[in-house]
mmCIF file of N, CA and C in Angstrom:
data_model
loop_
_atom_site.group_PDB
_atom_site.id
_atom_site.type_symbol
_atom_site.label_atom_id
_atom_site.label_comp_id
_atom_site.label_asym_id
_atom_site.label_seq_id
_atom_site.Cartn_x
_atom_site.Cartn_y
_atom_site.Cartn_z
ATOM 1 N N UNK S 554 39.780 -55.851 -60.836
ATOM 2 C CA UNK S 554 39.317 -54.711 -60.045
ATOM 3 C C UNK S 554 39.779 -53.413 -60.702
ATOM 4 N N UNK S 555 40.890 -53.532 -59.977
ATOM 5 C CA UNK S 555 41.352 -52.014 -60.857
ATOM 6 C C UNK S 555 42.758 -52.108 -61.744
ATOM 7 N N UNK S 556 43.808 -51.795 -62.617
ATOM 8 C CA UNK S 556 45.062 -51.717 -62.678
ATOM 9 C C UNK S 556 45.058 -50.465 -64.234
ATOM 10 N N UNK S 557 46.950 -50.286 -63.855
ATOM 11 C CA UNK S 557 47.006 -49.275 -64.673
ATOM 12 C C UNK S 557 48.084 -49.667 -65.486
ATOM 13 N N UNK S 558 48.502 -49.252 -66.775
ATOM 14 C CA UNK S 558 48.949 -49.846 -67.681
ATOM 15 C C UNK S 558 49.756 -48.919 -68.559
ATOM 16 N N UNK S 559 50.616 -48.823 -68.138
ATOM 17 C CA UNK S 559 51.218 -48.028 -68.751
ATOM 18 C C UNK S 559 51.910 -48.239 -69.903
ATOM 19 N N UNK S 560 52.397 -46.807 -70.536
ATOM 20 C CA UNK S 560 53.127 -47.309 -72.210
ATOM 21 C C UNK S 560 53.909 -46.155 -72.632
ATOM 22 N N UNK S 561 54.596 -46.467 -73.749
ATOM 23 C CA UNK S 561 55.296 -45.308 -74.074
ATOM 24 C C UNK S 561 57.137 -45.398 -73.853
ATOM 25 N N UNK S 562 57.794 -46.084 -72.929
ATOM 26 C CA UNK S 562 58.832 -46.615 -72.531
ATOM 27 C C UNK S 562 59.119 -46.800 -73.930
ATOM 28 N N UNK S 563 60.504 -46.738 -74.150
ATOM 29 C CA UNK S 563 61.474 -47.685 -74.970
ATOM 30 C C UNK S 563 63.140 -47.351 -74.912
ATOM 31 N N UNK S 564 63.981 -46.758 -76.198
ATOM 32 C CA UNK S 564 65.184 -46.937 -76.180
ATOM 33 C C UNK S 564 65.535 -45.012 -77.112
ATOM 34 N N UNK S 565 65.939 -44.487 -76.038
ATOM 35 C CA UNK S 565 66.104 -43.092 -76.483
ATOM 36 C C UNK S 565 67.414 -42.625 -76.548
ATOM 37 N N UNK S 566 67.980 -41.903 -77.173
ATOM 38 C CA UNK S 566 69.553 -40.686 -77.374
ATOM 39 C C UNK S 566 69.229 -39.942 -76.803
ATOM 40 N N UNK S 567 70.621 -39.902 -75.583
ATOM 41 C CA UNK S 567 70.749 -38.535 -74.705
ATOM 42 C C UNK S 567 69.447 -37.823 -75.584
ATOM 43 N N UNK S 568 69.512 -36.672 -74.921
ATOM 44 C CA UNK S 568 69.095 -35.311 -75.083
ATOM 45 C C UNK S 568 67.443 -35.546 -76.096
ATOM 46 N N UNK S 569 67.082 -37.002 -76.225
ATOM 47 C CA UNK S 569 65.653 -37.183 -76.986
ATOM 48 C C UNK S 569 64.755 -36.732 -75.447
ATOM 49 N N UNK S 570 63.417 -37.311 -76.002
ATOM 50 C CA UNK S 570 62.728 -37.201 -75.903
ATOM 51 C C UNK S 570 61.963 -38.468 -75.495
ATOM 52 N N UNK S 571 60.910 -39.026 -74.562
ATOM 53 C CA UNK S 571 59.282 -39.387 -74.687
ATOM 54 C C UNK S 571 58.496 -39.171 -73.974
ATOM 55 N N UNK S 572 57.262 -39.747 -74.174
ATOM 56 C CA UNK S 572 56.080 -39.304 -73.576
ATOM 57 C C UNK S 572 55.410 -40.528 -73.116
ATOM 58 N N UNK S 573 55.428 -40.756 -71.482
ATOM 59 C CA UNK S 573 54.722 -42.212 -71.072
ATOM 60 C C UNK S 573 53.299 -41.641 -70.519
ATOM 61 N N UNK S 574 52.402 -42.783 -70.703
ATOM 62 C CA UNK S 574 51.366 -42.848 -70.620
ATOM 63 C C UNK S 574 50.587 -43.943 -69.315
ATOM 64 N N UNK S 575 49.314 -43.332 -68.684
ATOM 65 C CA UNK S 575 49.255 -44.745 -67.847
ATOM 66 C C UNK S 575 48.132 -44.602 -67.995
ATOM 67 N N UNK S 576 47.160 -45.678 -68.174
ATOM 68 C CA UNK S 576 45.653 -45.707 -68.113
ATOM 69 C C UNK S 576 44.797 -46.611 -67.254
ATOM 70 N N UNK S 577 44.370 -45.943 -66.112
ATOM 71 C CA UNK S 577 43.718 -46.646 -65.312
ATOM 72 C C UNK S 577 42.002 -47.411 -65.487
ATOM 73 N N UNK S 578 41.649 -48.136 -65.376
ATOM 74 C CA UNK S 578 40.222 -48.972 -65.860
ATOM 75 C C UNK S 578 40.240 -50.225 -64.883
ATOM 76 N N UNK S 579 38.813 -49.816 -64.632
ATOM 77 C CA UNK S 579 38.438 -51.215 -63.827
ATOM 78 C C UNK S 579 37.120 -50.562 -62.861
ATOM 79 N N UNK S 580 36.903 -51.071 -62.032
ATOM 80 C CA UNK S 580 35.894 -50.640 -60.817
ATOM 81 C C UNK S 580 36.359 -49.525 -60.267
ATOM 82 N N UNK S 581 36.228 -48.077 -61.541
ATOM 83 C CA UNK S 581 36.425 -46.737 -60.897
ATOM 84 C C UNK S 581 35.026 -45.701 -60.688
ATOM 85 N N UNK S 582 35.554 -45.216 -59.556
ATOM 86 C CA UNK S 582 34.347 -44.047 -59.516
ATOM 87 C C UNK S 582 34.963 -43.172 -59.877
ATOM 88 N N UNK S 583 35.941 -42.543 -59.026
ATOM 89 C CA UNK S 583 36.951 -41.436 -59.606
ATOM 90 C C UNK S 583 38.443 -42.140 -59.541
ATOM 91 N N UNK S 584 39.524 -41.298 -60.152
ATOM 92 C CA UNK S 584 40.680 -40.913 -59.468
ATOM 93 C C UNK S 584 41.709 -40.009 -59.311
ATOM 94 N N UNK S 585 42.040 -39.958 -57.958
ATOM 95 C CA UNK S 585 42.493 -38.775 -57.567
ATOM 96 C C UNK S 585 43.942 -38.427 -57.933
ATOM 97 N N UNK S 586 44.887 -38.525 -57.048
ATOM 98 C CA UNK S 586 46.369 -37.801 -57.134
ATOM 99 C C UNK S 586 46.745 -39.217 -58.420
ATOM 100 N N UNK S 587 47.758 -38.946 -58.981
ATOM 101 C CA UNK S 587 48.877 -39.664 -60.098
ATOM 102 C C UNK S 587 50.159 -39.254 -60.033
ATOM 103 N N UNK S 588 50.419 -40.512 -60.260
ATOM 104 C CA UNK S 588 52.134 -40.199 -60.338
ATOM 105 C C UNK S 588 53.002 -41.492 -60.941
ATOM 106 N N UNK S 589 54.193 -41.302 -60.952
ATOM 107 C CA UNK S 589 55.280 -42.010 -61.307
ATOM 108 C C UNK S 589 56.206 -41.611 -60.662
ATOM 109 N N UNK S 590 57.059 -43.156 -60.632
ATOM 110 C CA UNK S 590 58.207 -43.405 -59.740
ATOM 111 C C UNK S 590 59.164 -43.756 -60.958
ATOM 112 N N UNK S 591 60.360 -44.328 -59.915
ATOM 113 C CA UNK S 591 61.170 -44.833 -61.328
ATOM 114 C C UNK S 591 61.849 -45.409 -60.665
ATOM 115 N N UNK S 592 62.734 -46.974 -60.903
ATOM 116 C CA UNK S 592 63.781 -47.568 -60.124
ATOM 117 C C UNK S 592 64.851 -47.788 -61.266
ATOM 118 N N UNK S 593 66.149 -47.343 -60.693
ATOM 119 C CA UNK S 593 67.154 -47.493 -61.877
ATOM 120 C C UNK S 593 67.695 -49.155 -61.120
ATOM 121 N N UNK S 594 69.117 -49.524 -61.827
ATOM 122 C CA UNK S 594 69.157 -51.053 -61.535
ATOM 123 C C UNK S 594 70.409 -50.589 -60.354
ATOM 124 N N UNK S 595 69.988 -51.519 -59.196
ATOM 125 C CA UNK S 595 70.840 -51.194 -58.034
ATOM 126 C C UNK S 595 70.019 -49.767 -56.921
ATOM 127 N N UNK S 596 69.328 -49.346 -57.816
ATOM 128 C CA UNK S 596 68.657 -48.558 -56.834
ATOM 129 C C UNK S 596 67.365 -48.440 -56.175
ATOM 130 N N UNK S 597 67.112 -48.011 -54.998
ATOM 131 C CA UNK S 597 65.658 -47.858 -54.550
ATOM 132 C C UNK S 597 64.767 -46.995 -55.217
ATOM 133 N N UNK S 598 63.239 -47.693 -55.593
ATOM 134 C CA UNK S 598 62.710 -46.759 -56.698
ATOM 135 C C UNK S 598 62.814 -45.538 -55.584
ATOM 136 N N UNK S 599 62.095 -44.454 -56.719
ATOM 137 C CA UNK S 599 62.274 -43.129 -56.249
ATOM 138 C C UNK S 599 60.749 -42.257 -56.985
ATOM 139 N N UNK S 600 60.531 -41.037 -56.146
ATOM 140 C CA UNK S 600 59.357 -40.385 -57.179
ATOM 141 C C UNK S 600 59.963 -39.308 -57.937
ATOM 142 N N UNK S 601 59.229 -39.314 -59.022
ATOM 143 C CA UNK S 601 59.320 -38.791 -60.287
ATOM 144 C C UNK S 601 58.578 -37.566 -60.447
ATOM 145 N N UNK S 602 57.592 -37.406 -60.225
ATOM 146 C CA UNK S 602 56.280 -36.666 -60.037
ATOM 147 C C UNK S 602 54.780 -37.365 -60.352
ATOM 148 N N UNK S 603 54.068 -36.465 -59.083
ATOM 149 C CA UNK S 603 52.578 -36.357 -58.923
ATOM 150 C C UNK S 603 52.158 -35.203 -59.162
ATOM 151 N N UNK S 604 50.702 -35.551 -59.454
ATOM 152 C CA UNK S 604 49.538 -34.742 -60.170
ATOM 153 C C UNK S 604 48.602 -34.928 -59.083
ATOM 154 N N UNK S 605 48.242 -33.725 -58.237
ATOM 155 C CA UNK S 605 46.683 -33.912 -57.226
ATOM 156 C C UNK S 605 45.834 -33.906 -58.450
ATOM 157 N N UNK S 606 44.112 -33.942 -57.876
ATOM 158 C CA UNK S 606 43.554 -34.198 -58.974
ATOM 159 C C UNK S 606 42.835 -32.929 -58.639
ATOM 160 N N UNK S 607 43.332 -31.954 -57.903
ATOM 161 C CA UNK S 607 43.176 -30.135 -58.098
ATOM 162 C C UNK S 607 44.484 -29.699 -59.001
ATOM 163 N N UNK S 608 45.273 -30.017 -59.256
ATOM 164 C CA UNK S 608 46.118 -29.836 -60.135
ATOM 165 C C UNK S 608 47.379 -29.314 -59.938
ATOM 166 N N UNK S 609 47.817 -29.462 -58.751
ATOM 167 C CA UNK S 609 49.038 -29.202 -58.138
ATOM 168 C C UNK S 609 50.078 -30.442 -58.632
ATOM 169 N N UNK S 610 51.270 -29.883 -58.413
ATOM 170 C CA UNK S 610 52.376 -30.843 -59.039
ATOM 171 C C UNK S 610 53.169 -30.632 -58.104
ATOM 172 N N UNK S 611 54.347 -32.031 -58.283
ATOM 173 C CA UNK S 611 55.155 -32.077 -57.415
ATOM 174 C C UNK S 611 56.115 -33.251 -58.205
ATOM 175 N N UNK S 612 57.704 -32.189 -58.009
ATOM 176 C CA UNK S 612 58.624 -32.916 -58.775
ATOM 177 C C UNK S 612 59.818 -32.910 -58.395
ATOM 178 N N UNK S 613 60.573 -34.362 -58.349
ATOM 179 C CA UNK S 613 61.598 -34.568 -57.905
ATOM 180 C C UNK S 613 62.699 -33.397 -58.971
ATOM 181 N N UNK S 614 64.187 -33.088 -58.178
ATOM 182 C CA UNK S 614 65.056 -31.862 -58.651
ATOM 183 C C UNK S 614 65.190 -32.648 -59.491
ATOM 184 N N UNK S 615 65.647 -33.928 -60.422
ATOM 185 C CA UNK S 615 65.861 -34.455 -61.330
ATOM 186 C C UNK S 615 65.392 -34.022 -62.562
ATOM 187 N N UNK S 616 63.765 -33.890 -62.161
ATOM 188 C CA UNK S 616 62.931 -33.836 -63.110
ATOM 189 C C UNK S 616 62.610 -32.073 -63.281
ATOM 190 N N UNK S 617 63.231 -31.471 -62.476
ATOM 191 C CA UNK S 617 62.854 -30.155 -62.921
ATOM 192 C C UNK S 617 63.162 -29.488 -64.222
ATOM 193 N N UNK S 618 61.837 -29.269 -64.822
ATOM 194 C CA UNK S 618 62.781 -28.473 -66.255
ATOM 195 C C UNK S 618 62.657 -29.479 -66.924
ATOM 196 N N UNK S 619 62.811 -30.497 -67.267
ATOM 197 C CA UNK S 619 63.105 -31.676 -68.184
ATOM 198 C C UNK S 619 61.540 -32.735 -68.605
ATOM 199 N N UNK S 620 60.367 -32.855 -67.256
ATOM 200 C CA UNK S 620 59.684 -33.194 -66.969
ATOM 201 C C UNK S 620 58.758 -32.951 -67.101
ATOM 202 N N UNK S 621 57.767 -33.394 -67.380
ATOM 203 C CA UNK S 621 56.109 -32.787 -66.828
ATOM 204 C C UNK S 621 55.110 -33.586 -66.942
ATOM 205 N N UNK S 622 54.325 -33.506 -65.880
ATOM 206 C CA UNK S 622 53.027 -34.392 -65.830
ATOM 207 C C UNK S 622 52.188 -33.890 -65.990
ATOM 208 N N UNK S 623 50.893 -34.439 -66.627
ATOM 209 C CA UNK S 623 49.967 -34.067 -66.922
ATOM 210 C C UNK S 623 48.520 -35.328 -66.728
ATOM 211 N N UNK S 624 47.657 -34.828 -66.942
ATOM 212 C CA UNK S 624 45.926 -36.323 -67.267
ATOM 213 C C UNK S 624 44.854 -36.026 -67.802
ATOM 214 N N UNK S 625 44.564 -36.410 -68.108
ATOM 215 C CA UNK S 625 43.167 -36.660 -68.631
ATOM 216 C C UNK S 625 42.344 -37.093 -67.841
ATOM 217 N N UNK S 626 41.785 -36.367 -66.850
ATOM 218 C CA UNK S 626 40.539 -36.559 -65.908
ATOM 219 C C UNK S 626 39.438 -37.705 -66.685
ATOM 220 N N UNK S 627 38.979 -37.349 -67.949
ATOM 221 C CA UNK S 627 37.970 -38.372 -68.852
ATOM 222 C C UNK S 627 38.669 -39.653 -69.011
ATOM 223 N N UNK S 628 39.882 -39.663 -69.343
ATOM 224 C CA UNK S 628 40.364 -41.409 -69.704
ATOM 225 C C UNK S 628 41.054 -41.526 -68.193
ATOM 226 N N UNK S 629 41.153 -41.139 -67.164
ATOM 227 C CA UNK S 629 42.086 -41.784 -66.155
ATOM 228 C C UNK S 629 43.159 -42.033 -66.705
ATOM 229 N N UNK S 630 43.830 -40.832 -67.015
ATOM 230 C CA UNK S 630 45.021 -41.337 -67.876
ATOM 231 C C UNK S 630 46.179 -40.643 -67.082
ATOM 232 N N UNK S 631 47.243 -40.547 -66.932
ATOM 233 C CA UNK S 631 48.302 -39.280 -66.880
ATOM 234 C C UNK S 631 49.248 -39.788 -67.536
ATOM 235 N N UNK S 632 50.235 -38.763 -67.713
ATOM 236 C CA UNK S 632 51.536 -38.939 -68.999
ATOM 237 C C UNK S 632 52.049 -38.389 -68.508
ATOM 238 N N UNK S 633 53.854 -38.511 -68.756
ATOM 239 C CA UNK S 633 54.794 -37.903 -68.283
ATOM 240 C C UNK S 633 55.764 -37.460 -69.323
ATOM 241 N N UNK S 634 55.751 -36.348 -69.455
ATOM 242 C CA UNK S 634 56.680 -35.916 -70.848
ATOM 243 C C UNK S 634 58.001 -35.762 -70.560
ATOM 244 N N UNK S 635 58.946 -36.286 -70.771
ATOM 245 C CA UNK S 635 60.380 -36.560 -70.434
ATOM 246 C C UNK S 635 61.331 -35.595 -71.259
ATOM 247 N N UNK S 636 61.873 -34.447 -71.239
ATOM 248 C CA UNK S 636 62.603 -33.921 -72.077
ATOM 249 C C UNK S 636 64.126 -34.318 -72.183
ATOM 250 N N UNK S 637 64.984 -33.848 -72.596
ATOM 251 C CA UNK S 637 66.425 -33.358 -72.468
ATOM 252 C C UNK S 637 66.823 -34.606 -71.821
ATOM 253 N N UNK S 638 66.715 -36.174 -72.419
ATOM 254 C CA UNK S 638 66.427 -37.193 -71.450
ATOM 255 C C UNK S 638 68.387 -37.764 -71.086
ATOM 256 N N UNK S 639 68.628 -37.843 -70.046
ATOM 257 C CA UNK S 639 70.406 -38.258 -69.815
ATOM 258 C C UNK S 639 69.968 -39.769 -69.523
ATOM 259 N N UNK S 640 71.419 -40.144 -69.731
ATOM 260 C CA UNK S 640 71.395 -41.974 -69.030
ATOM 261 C C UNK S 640 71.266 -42.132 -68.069
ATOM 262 N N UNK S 641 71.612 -41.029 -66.757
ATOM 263 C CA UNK S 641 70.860 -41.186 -65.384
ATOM 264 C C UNK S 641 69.458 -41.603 -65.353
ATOM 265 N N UNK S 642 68.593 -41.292 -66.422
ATOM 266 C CA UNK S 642 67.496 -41.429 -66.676
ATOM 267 C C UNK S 642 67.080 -42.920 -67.013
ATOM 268 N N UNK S 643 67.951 -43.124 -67.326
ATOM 269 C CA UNK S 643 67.685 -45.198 -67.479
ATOM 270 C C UNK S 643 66.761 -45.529 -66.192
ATOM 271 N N UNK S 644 65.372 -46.214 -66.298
ATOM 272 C CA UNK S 644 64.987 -47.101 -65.514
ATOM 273 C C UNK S 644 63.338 -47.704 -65.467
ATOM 274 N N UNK S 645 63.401 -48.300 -64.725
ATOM 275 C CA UNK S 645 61.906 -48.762 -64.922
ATOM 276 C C UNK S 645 60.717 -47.764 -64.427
ATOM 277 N N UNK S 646 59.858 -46.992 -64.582
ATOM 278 C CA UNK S 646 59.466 -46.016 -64.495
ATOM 279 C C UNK S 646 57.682 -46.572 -63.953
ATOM 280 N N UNK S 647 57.560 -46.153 -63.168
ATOM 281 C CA UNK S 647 55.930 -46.841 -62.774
ATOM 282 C C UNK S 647 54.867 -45.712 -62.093
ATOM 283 N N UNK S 648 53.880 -46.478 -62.819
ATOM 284 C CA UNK S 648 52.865 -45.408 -62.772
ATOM 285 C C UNK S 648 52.059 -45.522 -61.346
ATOM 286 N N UNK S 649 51.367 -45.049 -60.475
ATOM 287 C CA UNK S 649 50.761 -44.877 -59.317
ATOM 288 C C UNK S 649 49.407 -44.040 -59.370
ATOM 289 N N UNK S 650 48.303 -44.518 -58.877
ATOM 290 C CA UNK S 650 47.259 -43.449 -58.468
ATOM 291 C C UNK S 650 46.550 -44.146 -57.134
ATOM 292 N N UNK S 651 46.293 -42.811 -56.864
ATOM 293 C CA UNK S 651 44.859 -43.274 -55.652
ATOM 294 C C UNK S 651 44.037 -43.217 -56.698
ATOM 295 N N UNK S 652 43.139 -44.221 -55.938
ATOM 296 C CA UNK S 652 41.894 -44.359 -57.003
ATOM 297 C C UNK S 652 40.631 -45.087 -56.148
ATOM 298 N N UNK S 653 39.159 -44.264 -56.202
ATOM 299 C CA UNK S 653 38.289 -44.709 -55.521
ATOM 300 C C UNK S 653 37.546 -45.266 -56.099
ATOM 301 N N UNK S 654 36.881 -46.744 -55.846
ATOM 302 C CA UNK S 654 36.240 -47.748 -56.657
ATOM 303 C C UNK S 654 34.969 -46.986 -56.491
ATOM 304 N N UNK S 655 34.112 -47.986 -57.234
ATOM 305 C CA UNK S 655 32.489 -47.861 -57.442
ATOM 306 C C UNK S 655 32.269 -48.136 -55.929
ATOM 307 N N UNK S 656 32.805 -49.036 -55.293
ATOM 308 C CA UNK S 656 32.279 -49.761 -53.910
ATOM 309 C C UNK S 656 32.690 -48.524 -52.647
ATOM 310 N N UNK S 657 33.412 -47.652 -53.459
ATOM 311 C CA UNK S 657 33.694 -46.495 -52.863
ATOM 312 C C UNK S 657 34.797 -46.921 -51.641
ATOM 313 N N UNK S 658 35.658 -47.919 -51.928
ATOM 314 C CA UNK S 658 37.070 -47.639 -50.949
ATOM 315 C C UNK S 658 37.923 -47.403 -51.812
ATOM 316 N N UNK S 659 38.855 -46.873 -50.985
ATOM 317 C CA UNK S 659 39.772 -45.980 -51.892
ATOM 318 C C UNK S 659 41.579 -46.747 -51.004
ATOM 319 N N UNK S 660 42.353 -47.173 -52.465
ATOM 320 C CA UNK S 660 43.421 -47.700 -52.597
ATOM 321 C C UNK S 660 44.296 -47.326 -53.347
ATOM 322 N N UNK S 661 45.508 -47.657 -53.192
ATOM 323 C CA UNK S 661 46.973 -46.899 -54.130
ATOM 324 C C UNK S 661 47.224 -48.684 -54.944
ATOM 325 N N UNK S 662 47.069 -47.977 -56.516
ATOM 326 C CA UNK S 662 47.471 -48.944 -57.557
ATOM 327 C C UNK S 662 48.779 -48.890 -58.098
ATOM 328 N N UNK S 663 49.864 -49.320 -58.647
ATOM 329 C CA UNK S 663 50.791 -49.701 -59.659
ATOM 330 C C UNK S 663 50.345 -50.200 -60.932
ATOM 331 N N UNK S 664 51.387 -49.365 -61.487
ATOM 332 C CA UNK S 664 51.087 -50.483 -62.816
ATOM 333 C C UNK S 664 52.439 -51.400 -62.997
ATOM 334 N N UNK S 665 52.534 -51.814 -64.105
ATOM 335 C CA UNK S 665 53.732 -52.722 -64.250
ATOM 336 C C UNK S 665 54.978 -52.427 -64.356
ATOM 337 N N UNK S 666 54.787 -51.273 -64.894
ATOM 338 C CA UNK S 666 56.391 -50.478 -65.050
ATOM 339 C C UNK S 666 56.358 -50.413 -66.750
ATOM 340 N N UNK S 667 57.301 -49.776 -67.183
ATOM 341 C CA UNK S 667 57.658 -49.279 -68.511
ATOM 342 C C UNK S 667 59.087 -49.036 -68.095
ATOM 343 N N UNK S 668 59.819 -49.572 -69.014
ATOM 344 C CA UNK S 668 61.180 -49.678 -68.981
ATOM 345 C C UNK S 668 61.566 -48.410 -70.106
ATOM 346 N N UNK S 669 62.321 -47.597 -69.523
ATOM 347 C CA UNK S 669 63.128 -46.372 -70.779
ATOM 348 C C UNK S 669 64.818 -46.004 -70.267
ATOM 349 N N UNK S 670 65.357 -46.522 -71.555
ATOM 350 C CA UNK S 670 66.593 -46.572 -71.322
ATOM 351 C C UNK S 670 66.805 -45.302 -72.341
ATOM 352 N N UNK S 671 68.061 -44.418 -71.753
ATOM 353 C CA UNK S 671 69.054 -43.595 -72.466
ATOM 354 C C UNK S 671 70.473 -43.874 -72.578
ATOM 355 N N UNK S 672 70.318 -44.012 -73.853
ATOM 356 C CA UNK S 672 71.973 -44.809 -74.315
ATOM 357 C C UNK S 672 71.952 -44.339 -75.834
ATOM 358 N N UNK S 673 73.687 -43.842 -75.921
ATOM 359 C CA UNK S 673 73.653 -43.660 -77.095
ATOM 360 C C UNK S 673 74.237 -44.461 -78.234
#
């Protein structure tokens, strides 16, 4: 039906850098808001930031300054650019959208997660 797939996760030094990616495909008509969460180990995931698909943002204090989301309306894509990255930052990081099928109901997807650890 539908799922999103994210990428870009891996193994970063304090103060690096990456850039995750999620790409949604399947039985889409549109989709709307995006986002990412993140669960560190021992903790309840948490949000990261969303993207409406008017282009408003919304970001956890974590991520202020350090963060940013962005998409690609054409690929159903959004990315999350991670700056100034700390080891608080360790965790499994997952991607989210509403998304309205061809059949025209509209549901909240996950993807699998992308794991990004900061360790030096």
């Amino acid at each position: 039906q539908v799922q999103l797939v994210e990428s870009g996760g891996g193994l970063v030094q304090p103060g690096g850098s990456l850039r995750l990616s999620c790409a949604a495909s399947g039985s889409i008509f549109r989709v709307s808001a995006m986002g990412w969460h993140r669960q560190a180990p021992g903790k309840q995931r948490e949000l990261v930031a969303t993207l409406a698909s008017g282009g408003s943002t919304t970001y956890a204090d974590f991520a202020k300054g350090r963060f940013t989301i962005s998409r690609d309306n054409a690929k159903n894509t959004v990315y999350l650019q991670m700056n100034s990255l700390k080891p608080d930052d360790t965790a499994v990081y997952y991607c989210n959208a509403r998304v309205l099928s061809n059949q025209l109901v509209s549901n909240n997807y996950w993807g699998q997660g992308t794991q990004v650890t900061v360790s030096s």
